[in-house]
Coordinates of C-alpha atoms in Angstrom, one line a residue:
M1 CA 0.1 -0.3 -0.3
A2 CA 1.6 3.2 -0.7
R3 CA 1.7 5.9 1.5
S4 CA 0.7 9.5 0.8
R5 CA 3.3 12.2 0.9
S6 CA 2.5 14.6 3.5
T7 CA 0.9 17.9 2.4
D8 CA 1.9 20.2 5.8
T9 CA 4.1 23.1 4.0
S10 CA 3.5 25.3 7.6
A11 CA 7.4 24.5 8.4
P12 CA 10.4 26.2 6.0
A13 CA 12.2 24.2 4.2
G14 CA 16.1 23.3 4.7
A15 CA 18.0 22.3 7.3
A16 CA 16.1 25.6 9.1
G17 CA 12.7 23.2 9.1
R18 CA 14.4 20.1 10.6
G19 CA 14.6 18.8 13.8
P20 CA 17.8 16.6 14.7
A21 CA 17.9 13.5 13.4
G22 CA 15.7 10.6 15.0
A23 CA 13.3 13.2 16.5
P24 CA 9.7 13.2 16.3
P25 CA 8.4 14.6 13.5
G26 CA 6.6 17.7 13.6
R27 CA 9.2 19.0 16.8
G28 CA 12.6 21.1 16.1
S29 CA 15.3 21.3 18.1
K30 CA 14.4 21.3 21.8
G31 CA 10.7 21.5 20.9
S32 CA 10.8 25.1 19.9
T33 CA 8.6 26.9 17.6
A34 CA 10.7 28.2 14.7
V35 CA 10.9 32.5 14.1
G36 CA 8.1 34.2 13.6
A37 CA 5.6 30.7 14.0
P38 CA 2.5 31.1 15.4
D39 CA 2.1 29.7 19.0
A40 CA -0.7 28.4 21.0
T41 CA -2.8 31.3 21.1
G42 CA -2.5 32.1 17.1
K43 CA -0.2 35.2 17.7
G44 CA 2.8 35.0 16.3
R45 CA 6.3 35.9 18.5
R46 CA 9.1 37.3 18.2
S47 CA 12.4 36.4 19.2
K48 CA 14.9 38.0 22.0
A49 CA 17.6 38.3 19.3
G50 CA 15.4 40.4 17.5
K51 CA 14.1 42.8 19.8
A52 CA 16.1 46.1 20.2
P53 CA 17.5 46.8 23.8
K54 CA 15.6 49.7 25.6
L55 CA 17.8 52.6 26.1
G56 CA 17.6 55.2 28.8
K57 CA 18.2 59.1 29.0
D58 CA 22.1 58.6 27.8
G59 CA 21.5 56.7 25.2
Q60 CA 22.9 53.5 26.8
P61 CA 21.0 50.4 27.2
K62 CA 18.9 49.7 30.0
V63 CA 20.1 47.9 32.6
S64 CA 17.3 45.6 35.2
R65 CA 16.9 46.5 38.8
L66 CA 18.3 42.8 39.6
T67 CA 21.5 43.4 37.6
K68 CA 21.8 47.0 39.1
L69 CA 21.4 45.3 42.7
K70 CA 24.0 42.3 41.7
R71 CA 26.6 45.2 41.4
Q72 CA 26.0 47.1 44.4
A73 CA 26.3 43.8 46.8
G74 CA 29.3 42.9 44.9
M75 CA 30.6 46.4 45.8
I76 CA 29.4 46.1 49.1
R77 CA 31.3 43.1 49.4
Q78 CA 34.4 44.4 48.0
A79 CA 34.8 47.3 49.9
Y80 CA 33.8 45.5 53.4
S81 CA 37.1 43.3 52.3
M82 CA 38.8 46.3 51.8
T83 CA 38.2 47.7 54.7
Y84 CA 38.4 44.9 57.2
K85 CA 41.6 44.7 56.1
N86 CA 42.4 47.6 57.8
D87 CA 40.0 47.6 60.3
P88 CA 40.1 44.7 61.9
K89 CA 37.4 45.5 64.2
L90 CA 35.1 45.9 61.9
P91 CA 32.3 43.8 62.3
W92 CA 32.6 43.7 66.0
V93 CA 31.7 47.4 66.1
M94 CA 28.7 46.8 63.6
L95 CA 27.2 43.9 65.5
I96 CA 27.6 46.2 69.0
A97 CA 25.7 49.1 66.8
F98 CA 23.1 46.3 65.7
V99 CA 22.2 45.1 69.0
A100 CA 22.4 48.5 70.9
V101 CA 20.2 49.9 68.7
A102 CA 17.9 47.0 67.9
G103 CA 17.4 45.9 72.0
V104 CA 16.8 49.7 72.9
V105 CA 13.7 49.6 70.4
E106 CA 12.5 46.4 71.3
L107 CA 12.9 47.6 74.9
V108 CA 10.4 50.3 74.2
G109 CA 8.2 47.9 72.6
I110 CA 8.4 45.7 75.5
L111 CA 7.4 48.6 77.8
L112 CA 4.3 49.3 75.6
S113 CA 3.2 45.6 75.9
S114 CA 3.6 45.0 72.0
P115 CA 7.5 43.6 71.7
F116 CA 6.6 41.4 68.3
L117 CA 5.3 44.7 67.0
F118 CA 8.3 46.6 67.6
L119 CA 10.4 43.3 66.1
P120 CA 10.3 44.5 62.5
F121 CA 11.6 47.7 63.6
A122 CA 14.0 46.8 65.6
V123 CA 15.6 44.7 63.2
L124 CA 15.4 47.3 60.7
L125 CA 16.4 49.9 62.7
G126 CA 19.6 48.1 63.5
L127 CA 20.8 47.1 60.4
L128 CA 20.6 50.9 59.7
A129 CA 22.6 51.9 62.1
A130 CA 25.3 49.0 61.4
L131 CA 25.4 50.6 57.9
I132 CA 25.8 53.5 59.2
I133 CA 28.9 52.5 61.0
F134 CA 30.7 50.5 57.8
G135 CA 30.0 53.6 55.6
R136 CA 32.0 55.7 58.4
R137 CA 34.6 53.6 59.1
A138 CA 35.0 52.8 56.0
Q139 CA 35.4 56.3 54.7
G140 CA 37.9 57.0 57.5
S141 CA 40.1 54.1 56.2
A142 CA 39.9 55.4 53.0
Y143 CA 41.1 58.7 53.6
R144 CA 43.8 57.0 56.1
Q145 CA 45.9 55.3 52.8
V146 CA 45.3 58.4 50.7
E147 CA 46.4 60.8 52.8
G148 CA 50.1 62.6 52.2
R149 CA 50.1 60.9 48.2
P150 CA 49.7 63.1 45.1
G151 CA 45.7 63.2 43.6
A152 CA 44.4 63.0 46.9
A153 CA 42.7 65.7 46.9
S154 CA 41.4 65.4 43.4
W155 CA 40.1 61.7 44.5
V156 CA 38.2 63.4 47.3
L157 CA 36.5 65.8 45.0
E158 CA 35.4 63.6 41.8
G159 CA 33.7 62.0 45.0
M160 CA 31.4 64.5 45.8
R161 CA 27.4 64.5 45.6
G162 CA 26.0 66.8 43.6
D163 CA 26.6 68.3 40.0
W164 CA 30.5 69.0 40.4
R165 CA 32.6 69.4 37.1
V166 CA 36.3 68.7 38.3
S167 CA 38.7 69.1 36.3
S168 CA 42.1 67.8 38.2
G169 CA 45.5 68.7 37.6
V170 CA 44.7 72.4 35.6
A171 CA 48.5 73.3 37.1
G172 CA 51.4 71.8 38.7
N173 CA 55.1 71.4 38.5
R174 CA 57.5 69.0 38.9
E175 CA 57.4 68.6 42.6
L176 CA 53.8 67.0 41.7
D177 CA 52.3 69.9 43.8
S178 CA 49.2 70.7 41.6
V179 CA 46.3 72.5 41.8
H180 CA 42.1 71.1 40.9
R181 CA 39.5 72.9 39.6
V182 CA 36.2 72.5 40.3
L183 CA 33.2 74.0 39.0
G184 CA 29.9 74.5 40.9
R185 CA 26.6 76.3 42.1
P186 CA 29.2 78.5 44.4
G187 CA 31.8 79.4 41.5
I188 CA 35.0 78.4 40.5
V189 CA 37.0 77.1 43.2
L190 CA 40.8 76.0 43.3
V191 CA 42.0 73.4 45.4
G192 CA 45.8 73.1 45.6
E193 CA 47.7 70.5 47.3
G194 CA 51.6 69.9 47.9
D195 CA 53.9 72.3 49.5
P196 CA 51.9 75.5 50.8
Q197 CA 54.8 77.6 49.2
R198 CA 54.7 76.7 45.6
V199 CA 51.4 76.1 45.5
R200 CA 50.3 79.2 46.5
G201 CA 51.8 80.6 43.6
L202 CA 50.2 77.8 41.3
I203 CA 47.1 79.2 42.6
A204 CA 47.6 82.6 42.0
A205 CA 48.9 82.2 38.3
E206 CA 45.7 79.7 37.7
K207 CA 43.3 82.8 38.7
R208 CA 44.9 84.8 36.5
R209 CA 44.4 82.9 34.0
I210 CA 40.8 82.0 34.6
A211 CA 39.9 85.7 35.5
K212 CA 39.4 86.8 31.9
V213 CA 36.7 84.1 31.2
V214 CA 34.7 83.5 34.3
G215 CA 34.3 87.3 34.7
E216 CA 32.5 88.5 37.8
T217 CA 31.8 84.8 39.3
P218 CA 33.5 84.3 42.6
I219 CA 36.7 82.5 42.5
Y220 CA 37.6 80.8 46.0
D221 CA 40.7 78.9 46.5
V222 CA 40.9 76.2 49.4
T223 CA 44.9 74.5 50.0
V224 CA 44.3 71.2 51.4
G225 CA 46.8 70.1 54.2
D226 CA 46.8 70.6 58.2
G227 CA 48.7 73.9 59.1
E228 CA 46.8 77.2 59.9
G229 CA 45.1 78.2 57.5
Q230 CA 44.7 74.7 55.5
V231 CA 41.5 72.3 55.4
P232 CA 42.6 68.9 56.3
L233 CA 41.9 65.8 53.7
K234 CA 39.0 64.6 55.3
K235 CA 36.9 67.6 55.9
L236 CA 37.5 68.8 51.6
S237 CA 34.5 67.5 50.5
A238 CA 32.1 69.1 52.8
H239 CA 34.0 72.4 53.0
V240 CA 34.0 72.9 49.5
M241 CA 30.0 71.7 49.8
K242 CA 29.2 74.6 52.5
L243 CA 30.2 77.3 50.2
P244 CA 27.3 79.8 49.0
R245 CA 25.5 79.1 46.0
N246 CA 25.9 81.4 43.8
L247 CA 24.8 80.7 40.5
S248 CA 22.0 78.8 39.2
G249 CA 21.9 75.8 36.9
G250 CA 21.9 77.5 33.8
E251 CA 25.1 80.0 35.2
V252 CA 27.1 76.8 35.5
N253 CA 26.2 75.1 32.2
A254 CA 26.8 78.8 30.5
L255 CA 30.2 79.1 32.7
G256 CA 31.3 75.5 31.7
K257 CA 30.8 76.2 28.2
R258 CA 33.1 79.0 28.5
M259 CA 35.9 77.2 31.2
S260 CA 36.1 74.6 27.8
A261 CA 37.8 76.7 25.5
L262 CA 40.5 77.5 28.2
G263 CA 42.6 73.9 27.0
G264 CA 46.0 74.6 27.4
P265 CA 48.5 71.4 28.0
R266 CA 48.4 69.8 31.7
P267 CA 51.1 68.6 33.9
P268 CA 52.2 65.3 34.6
V269 CA 49.9 64.8 38.2
P270 CA 48.6 61.8 38.9
G271 CA 44.9 61.8 38.7
G272 CA 44.4 60.0 42.5
P273 CA 46.0 57.7 44.2
L274 CA 43.8 54.8 43.8
P275 CA 45.9 52.1 46.6
G276 CA 44.5 48.7 44.9
G277 CA 43.5 50.1 41.9
R278 CA 39.5 50.1 41.5
Q279 CA 38.6 48.6 45.1
M280 CA 39.8 52.2 46.5
S281 CA 37.2 54.0 43.7
V282 CA 34.0 52.0 44.9
S283 CA 34.8 52.5 49.1
Q284 CA 34.2 56.1 48.3
R285 CA 31.4 56.7 45.7
Q286 CA 29.6 53.6 46.8
V287 CA 29.5 52.9 50.1
R288 CA 29.8 56.5 51.5
R289 CA 26.5 57.5 49.9
R290 CA 24.7 55.0 51.4

């Protein structure tokens, strides 16, 4: 008895429509449906490979929240391991902070005859206290490692919160004294680090250079150090952020365009100490903001 040939033309011809050898008829590799073929609802499906990725405001592909959380968790672990090497007491201090805060909150709950109601708040507040302690000690450990190294002030300035435009090493010399320029709402801030006598001359020269461009914009100068009239490295970011706000956002943008015309060669000043490479960047930029 002759067999009739199948008249089904839904599957594409050639190797693309064939399944693996020995597979049941009518199924492709691993039982997947061909691209563009109708599914159980009768509607066509589009493959993930052909789907254009969503772009964010910066024009870059969006990253899922889960991916962001994984990255942040990895950065926190990295910062913790670095801080622990320089501060072995860190876990014990965090544990004491957690127990103390959680214990006080739970004691209040016991006095109000609602211990179980206050238990979640006690745990959350205890974790918050431990994280605050971790952030402060991580920041202190990072400052101790970079203090006294060329480029330390630039590293601190680049980690400030807010719209601050930092230009590292706009002036310097062979002794690695340097001046960094910061543009923000206060105006122009010139931050010098190195020998105070040499840095004073560098700041004065940079002021004369930018005076023709900035006009009446206020220019502040700061010298990093522990001497009289100087600002310690650990207080540098707080000192700059406390300066009065003299410009609006639009004025800052316009001033930034004028400042970009300065150009000029940059001296051989290191962009920052960053002992341990990217690890120090994680400790400063990620942990201290939490």
